[in-house]
CSV table of N, CA and C in Angstrom, one decimal:
chain,number,residue,atom,x,y,z
W,436,MET,N,0.6,-1.6,0.0
W,436,MET,CA,0.2,0.0,0.1
W,436,MET,C,0.9,0.9,-0.5
W,437,ASP,N,2.3,1.3,0.6
W,437,ASP,CA,3.3,2.0,0.3
W,437,ASP,C,3.6,2.8,-0.8
W,438,GLY,N,3.8,1.9,-1.6
W,438,GLY,CA,3.7,2.7,-3.3
W,438,GLY,C,2.6,2.7,-4.3
W,439,MET,N,1.9,2.8,-3.7
W,439,MET,CA,0.4,2.9,-4.1
W,439,MET,C,0.3,4.4,-4.2
W,440,ARG,N,0.3,5.0,-2.2
W,440,ARG,CA,-0.1,6.3,-1.8
W,440,ARG,C,1.2,6.8,-2.2
W,441,ILE,N,2.6,6.5,-2.7
W,441,ILE,CA,4.3,7.3,-2.7
W,441,ILE,C,3.5,7.4,-4.5
W,442,ALA,N,3.3,6.7,-5.5
W,442,ALA,CA,2.6,6.9,-6.6
W,442,ALA,C,0.9,7.8,-6.6
W,443,LEU,N,0.6,8.1,-5.7
W,443,LEU,CA,-0.7,8.9,-6.2
W,443,LEU,C,-0.5,9.9,-5.9
W,444,GLN,N,0.5,10.3,-4.5
W,444,GLN,CA,1.4,11.4,-4.3
W,444,GLN,C,1.7,12.0,-4.8
W,445,ALA,N,2.7,11.2,-6.8
W,445,ALA,CA,3.5,12.3,-7.0
W,445,ALA,C,2.8,12.3,-8.3
W,446,VAL,N,1.6,11.6,-8.9
W,446,VAL,CA,0.6,11.4,-9.4
W,446,VAL,C,-0.5,13.3,-8.9
W,447,VAL,N,-0.5,13.5,-8.0
W,447,VAL,CA,-1.7,14.9,-7.1
W,447,VAL,C,0.2,15.5,-7.4
W,448,VAL,N,1.3,15.8,-7.4
W,448,VAL,CA,1.8,16.4,-7.3
W,448,VAL,C,2.0,17.4,-9.1
W,449,ILE,N,2.5,16.3,-10.0
W,449,ILE,CA,2.7,16.7,-10.9
W,449,ILE,C,1.3,16.9,-12.3
W,450,SER,N,0.3,16.6,-11.6
W,450,SER,CA,-1.2,16.7,-11.8
W,450,SER,C,-1.5,18.3,-11.4
W,451,GLY,N,-0.7,18.4,-10.6
W,451,GLY,CA,-1.6,19.6,-9.6
W,451,GLY,C,-0.6,20.9,-10.2
W,452,LEU,N,0.9,20.7,-11.0
W,452,LEU,CA,1.9,21.3,-11.1
W,452,LEU,C,1.0,21.4,-13.6
W,453,PHE,N,1.0,20.8,-13.2
W,453,PHE,CA,1.0,20.7,-14.7
W,453,PHE,C,-0.5,21.3,-15.2
W,454,LEU,N,-1.5,21.4,-14.0
W,454,LEU,CA,-2.8,22.2,-14.3
W,454,LEU,C,-2.7,23.3,-13.7
W,455,VAL,N,-1.7,24.0,-12.8
W,455,VAL,CA,-1.4,25.2,-13.1
W,455,VAL,C,-1.0,25.6,-14.2
W,456,LEU,N,0.2,25.3,-14.6
W,456,LEU,CA,0.8,25.7,-15.8
W,456,LEU,C,-0.7,26.0,-17.0
W,457,LEU,N,-1.0,25.3,-17.3
W,457,LEU,CA,-2.3,24.9,-18.1
W,457,LEU,C,-3.3,25.9,-18.3
W,458,ILE,N,-3.7,26.9,-16.6
W,458,ILE,CA,-4.4,27.7,-16.4
W,458,ILE,C,-3.7,28.4,-16.5
W,459,LEU,N,-2.5,29.3,-16.3
W,459,LEU,CA,-2.3,30.0,-16.2
W,459,LEU,C,-1.8,30.3,-17.9
W,460,MET,N,-1.9,29.4,-18.8
W,460,MET,CA,-2.1,29.6,-20.3
W,460,MET,C,-3.3,30.3,-21.2
W,461,HIS,N,-4.0,30.6,-20.2
W,461,HIS,CA,-5.8,30.1,-21.0
W,461,HIS,C,-5.5,31.6,-21.1
W,462,LYS,N,-6.4,32.3,-22.2
W,462,LYS,CA,-6.7,34.0,-22.7
W,462,LYS,C,-6.7,34.7,-21.5
W,463,GLY,N,-6.3,35.7,-20.7
W,463,GLY,CA,-8.0,36.2,-20.4
W,463,GLY,C,-9.2,37.2,-20.8
W,464,LYS,N,-10.3,37.2,-20.0
W,464,LYS,CA,-11.5,37.5,-20.8
W,464,LYS,C,-11.9,38.7,-20.8
W,465,GLY,N,-10.6,39.7,-19.6
W,465,GLY,CA,-11.2,40.8,-19.1
W,465,GLY,C,-10.2,41.4,-18.3
W,466,SER,N,-11.0,42.5,-17.8
W,466,SER,CA,-9.2,43.2,-16.7
W,466,SER,C,-9.8,42.0,-15.7
W,467,GLY,N,-8.5,41.1,-15.5
W,467,GLY,CA,-8.7,40.6,-13.5
W,467,GLY,C,-7.4,40.6,-13.4
W,468,LEU,N,-6.4,39.8,-12.8
W,468,LEU,CA,-5.1,39.6,-12.5
W,468,LEU,C,-4.9,39.1,-13.9
W,469,SER,N,-5.2,39.0,-14.5
W,469,SER,CA,-4.4,38.4,-15.4
W,469,SER,C,-3.6,38.9,-16.7
W,470,ASP,N,-4.5,40.4,-16.9
W,470,ASP,CA,-4.2,41.9,-17.3
W,470,ASP,C,-3.7,42.1,-16.3
W,471,MET,N,-3.3,42.6,-15.5
W,471,MET,CA,-2.2,43.1,-14.2
W,471,MET,C,-0.6,42.4,-14.5
W,472,PHE,N,-0.6,41.4,-15.4
W,472,PHE,CA,0.7,40.8,-14.9
W,472,PHE,C,1.0,40.3,-16.5
W,473,GLY,N,0.4,41.4,-17.6
W,473,GLY,CA,1.0,41.3,-19.1
W,473,GLY,C,-0.2,40.6,-19.6
W,474,GLY,N,-1.5,39.8,-18.8
W,474,GLY,CA,-2.0,38.7,-20.1
W,474,GLY,C,-2.5,40.1,-21.1
W,475,GLY,N,-2.8,41.1,-20.6
W,475,GLY,CA,-3.6,41.6,-22.0
W,475,GLY,C,-2.4,42.0,-22.9
W,476,VAL,N,-1.9,41.8,-22.9
W,476,VAL,CA,-1.1,42.0,-24.3
W,476,VAL,C,-1.4,40.1,-25.0
W,477,SER,N,-1.5,40.7,-26.6
W,477,SER,CA,-2.2,40.0,-27.2
W,477,SER,C,-1.1,39.5,-28.2
W,478,SER,N,-1.3,38.4,-27.8
W,478,SER,CA,0.2,37.9,-29.0
W,478,SER,C,-0.1,36.4,-29.0
W,479,SER,N,0.1,36.3,-30.3
W,479,SER,CA,-1.0,35.7,-31.7
W,479,SER,C,-1.0,33.5,-31.5
W,480,LEU,N,0.1,33.5,-29.7
W,480,LEU,CA,-0.3,31.8,-29.6
W,480,LEU,C,-1.2,31.5,-29.2
W,481,GLY,N,-1.6,32.2,-28.4
W,481,GLY,CA,-3.1,32.5,-28.0
W,481,GLY,C,-4.9,32.6,-29.2
W,482,GLY,N,-4.3,33.1,-29.9
W,482,GLY,CA,-5.7,34.0,-31.1
W,482,GLY,C,-6.2,32.7,-31.5
W,483,SER,N,-6.1,31.4,-31.8
W,483,SER,CA,-6.8,30.4,-33.0
W,483,SER,C,-7.3,29.7,-31.8
W,484,SER,N,-8.5,29.2,-31.7
W,484,SER,CA,-9.4,29.4,-31.7
W,484,SER,C,-9.8,27.5,-31.1
W,485,ILE,N,-8.7,27.0,-32.5
W,485,ILE,CA,-8.7,25.5,-31.9
W,485,ILE,C,-7.3,25.7,-31.0
W,486,ALA,N,-6.5,26.3,-30.4
W,486,ALA,CA,-5.4,26.1,-29.7
W,486,ALA,C,-6.6,26.1,-28.4
W,487,GLU,N,-7.2,27.0,-28.4
W,487,GLU,CA,-8.1,27.2,-26.6
W,487,GLU,C,-9.2,26.2,-26.5
W,488,LYS,N,-9.4,25.7,-27.7
W,488,LYS,CA,-10.6,24.2,-27.3
W,488,LYS,C,-9.5,23.8,-27.3
W,489,ASN,N,-8.2,22.9,-27.6
W,489,ASN,CA,-7.3,21.9,-27.0
W,489,ASN,C,-6.6,22.1,-25.5
W,490,LEU,N,-6.7,23.8,-25.1
W,490,LEU,CA,-6.3,24.0,-23.7
W,490,LEU,C,-7.0,23.4,-23.1
W,491,ASN,N,-8.1,24.0,-23.5
W,491,ASN,CA,-9.7,23.3,-22.6
W,491,ASN,C,-9.9,22.1,-22.7
W,492,ARG,N,-9.5,21.2,-23.3
W,492,ARG,CA,-9.5,19.8,-23.6
W,492,ARG,C,-8.4,19.7,-22.1
W,493,LEU,N,-7.3,19.4,-22.3
W,493,LEU,CA,-6.0,19.6,-21.6
W,493,LEU,C,-6.1,19.6,-19.8
W,494,THR,N,-6.5,21.0,-20.0
W,494,THR,CA,-7.2,21.0,-18.7
W,494,THR,C,-8.2,20.6,-17.5
W,495,ILE,N,-9.2,20.4,-18.3
W,495,ILE,CA,-10.6,19.1,-18.2
W,495,ILE,C,-10.0,17.9,-17.5
W,496,LEU,N,-8.3,18.0,-18.5
W,496,LEU,CA,-8.5,15.6,-18.6
W,496,LEU,C,-7.4,16.4,-17.4
W,497,ALA,N,-6.6,16.8,-17.1
W,497,ALA,CA,-5.9,17.0,-15.9
W,497,ALA,C,-6.8,17.1,-14.6
W,498,SER,N,-7.3,18.4,-15.1
W,498,SER,CA,-8.2,18.3,-13.4
W,498,SER,C,-8.9,17.0,-12.8
W,499,ILE,N,-9.1,16.0,-14.2
W,499,ILE,CA,-10.6,15.3,-13.3
W,499,ILE,C,-8.9,14.6,-13.0
W,500,ILE,N,-7.6,13.9,-13.7
W,500,ILE,CA,-6.6,12.7,-13.3
W,500,ILE,C,-6.4,13.6,-12.0
W,501,TRP,N,-6.4,14.5,-11.9
W,501,TRP,CA,-5.5,15.1,-10.5
W,501,TRP,C,-6.6,15.3,-9.2
W,502,PHE,N,-7.9,15.0,-9.9
W,502,PHE,CA,-9.2,14.4,-9.2
W,502,PHE,C,-9.0,13.2,-8.7
W,503,LEU,N,-9.3,12.9,-9.7
W,503,LEU,CA,-9.3,10.4,-9.3
W,503,LEU,C,-7.6,10.3,-8.5
W,504,ALA,N,-6.6,10.8,-8.7
W,504,ALA,CA,-6.0,10.8,-7.8
W,504,ALA,C,-6.0,11.4,-6.2
W,505,VAL,N,-6.6,12.2,-6.4
W,505,VAL,CA,-7.4,12.9,-4.4
W,505,VAL,C,-7.4,11.5,-4.0
W,506,ILE,N,-9.0,11.5,-4.9
W,506,ILE,CA,-10.2,10.0,-4.6
W,506,ILE,C,-9.3,9.2,-4.6
W,507,GLY,N,-8.2,8.5,-4.8
W,507,GLY,CA,-7.9,7.6,-5.0
W,507,GLY,C,-7.2,7.3,-3.6
W,508,LEU,N,-6.0,8.6,-2.9
W,508,LEU,CA,-5.4,8.6,-1.9
W,508,LEU,C,-6.3,8.4,-0.5
W,509,GLY,N,-8.0,9.1,-0.9
W,509,GLY,CA,-8.4,9.0,0.4
W,509,GLY,C,-9.1,8.1,0.6
W,510,LEU,N,-8.8,7.1,-0.6
W,510,LEU,CA,-9.5,5.4,-0.1
W,510,LEU,C,-8.7,5.3,0.6
W,511,VAL,N,-7.6,4.6,-0.1
W,511,VAL,CA,-6.6,4.6,0.1
W,511,VAL,C,-5.4,4.7,2.0
W,512,ALA,N,-5.9,5.7,2.0
W,512,ALA,CA,-6.5,6.5,3.4
W,512,ALA,C,-7.2,6.1,4.5
W,513,ARG,N,-8.1,5.7,4.1
W,513,ARG,CA,-9.4,5.2,4.5
W,513,ARG,C,-9.2,3.7,5.3
W,514,PHE,N,-8.7,3.0,4.0
W,514,PHE,CA,-8.6,1.6,4.1
W,514,PHE,C,-7.5,0.3,4.1
W,515,GLN,N,-6.5,2.2,5.2
W,515,GLN,CA,-4.4,1.4,5.7
W,515,GLN,C,-5.4,1.3,6.8
């Protein structure tokens, strides 16, 4: 059970960091914190709607992986 717990903890950390990276890559929608840190400058990388859709899909996938790993950690802790 210790190996599974360590593996799930690694998945939570890696997917959490990846999720933060993906969220920061999203295009700003208005006058929020993203504009304060330079998100208001338009770039050619985020202008494509296909790129935004793929970024949304990757973000949802990473969040599902993170959520399932957290649930798995809870189950391991419950039945240990």
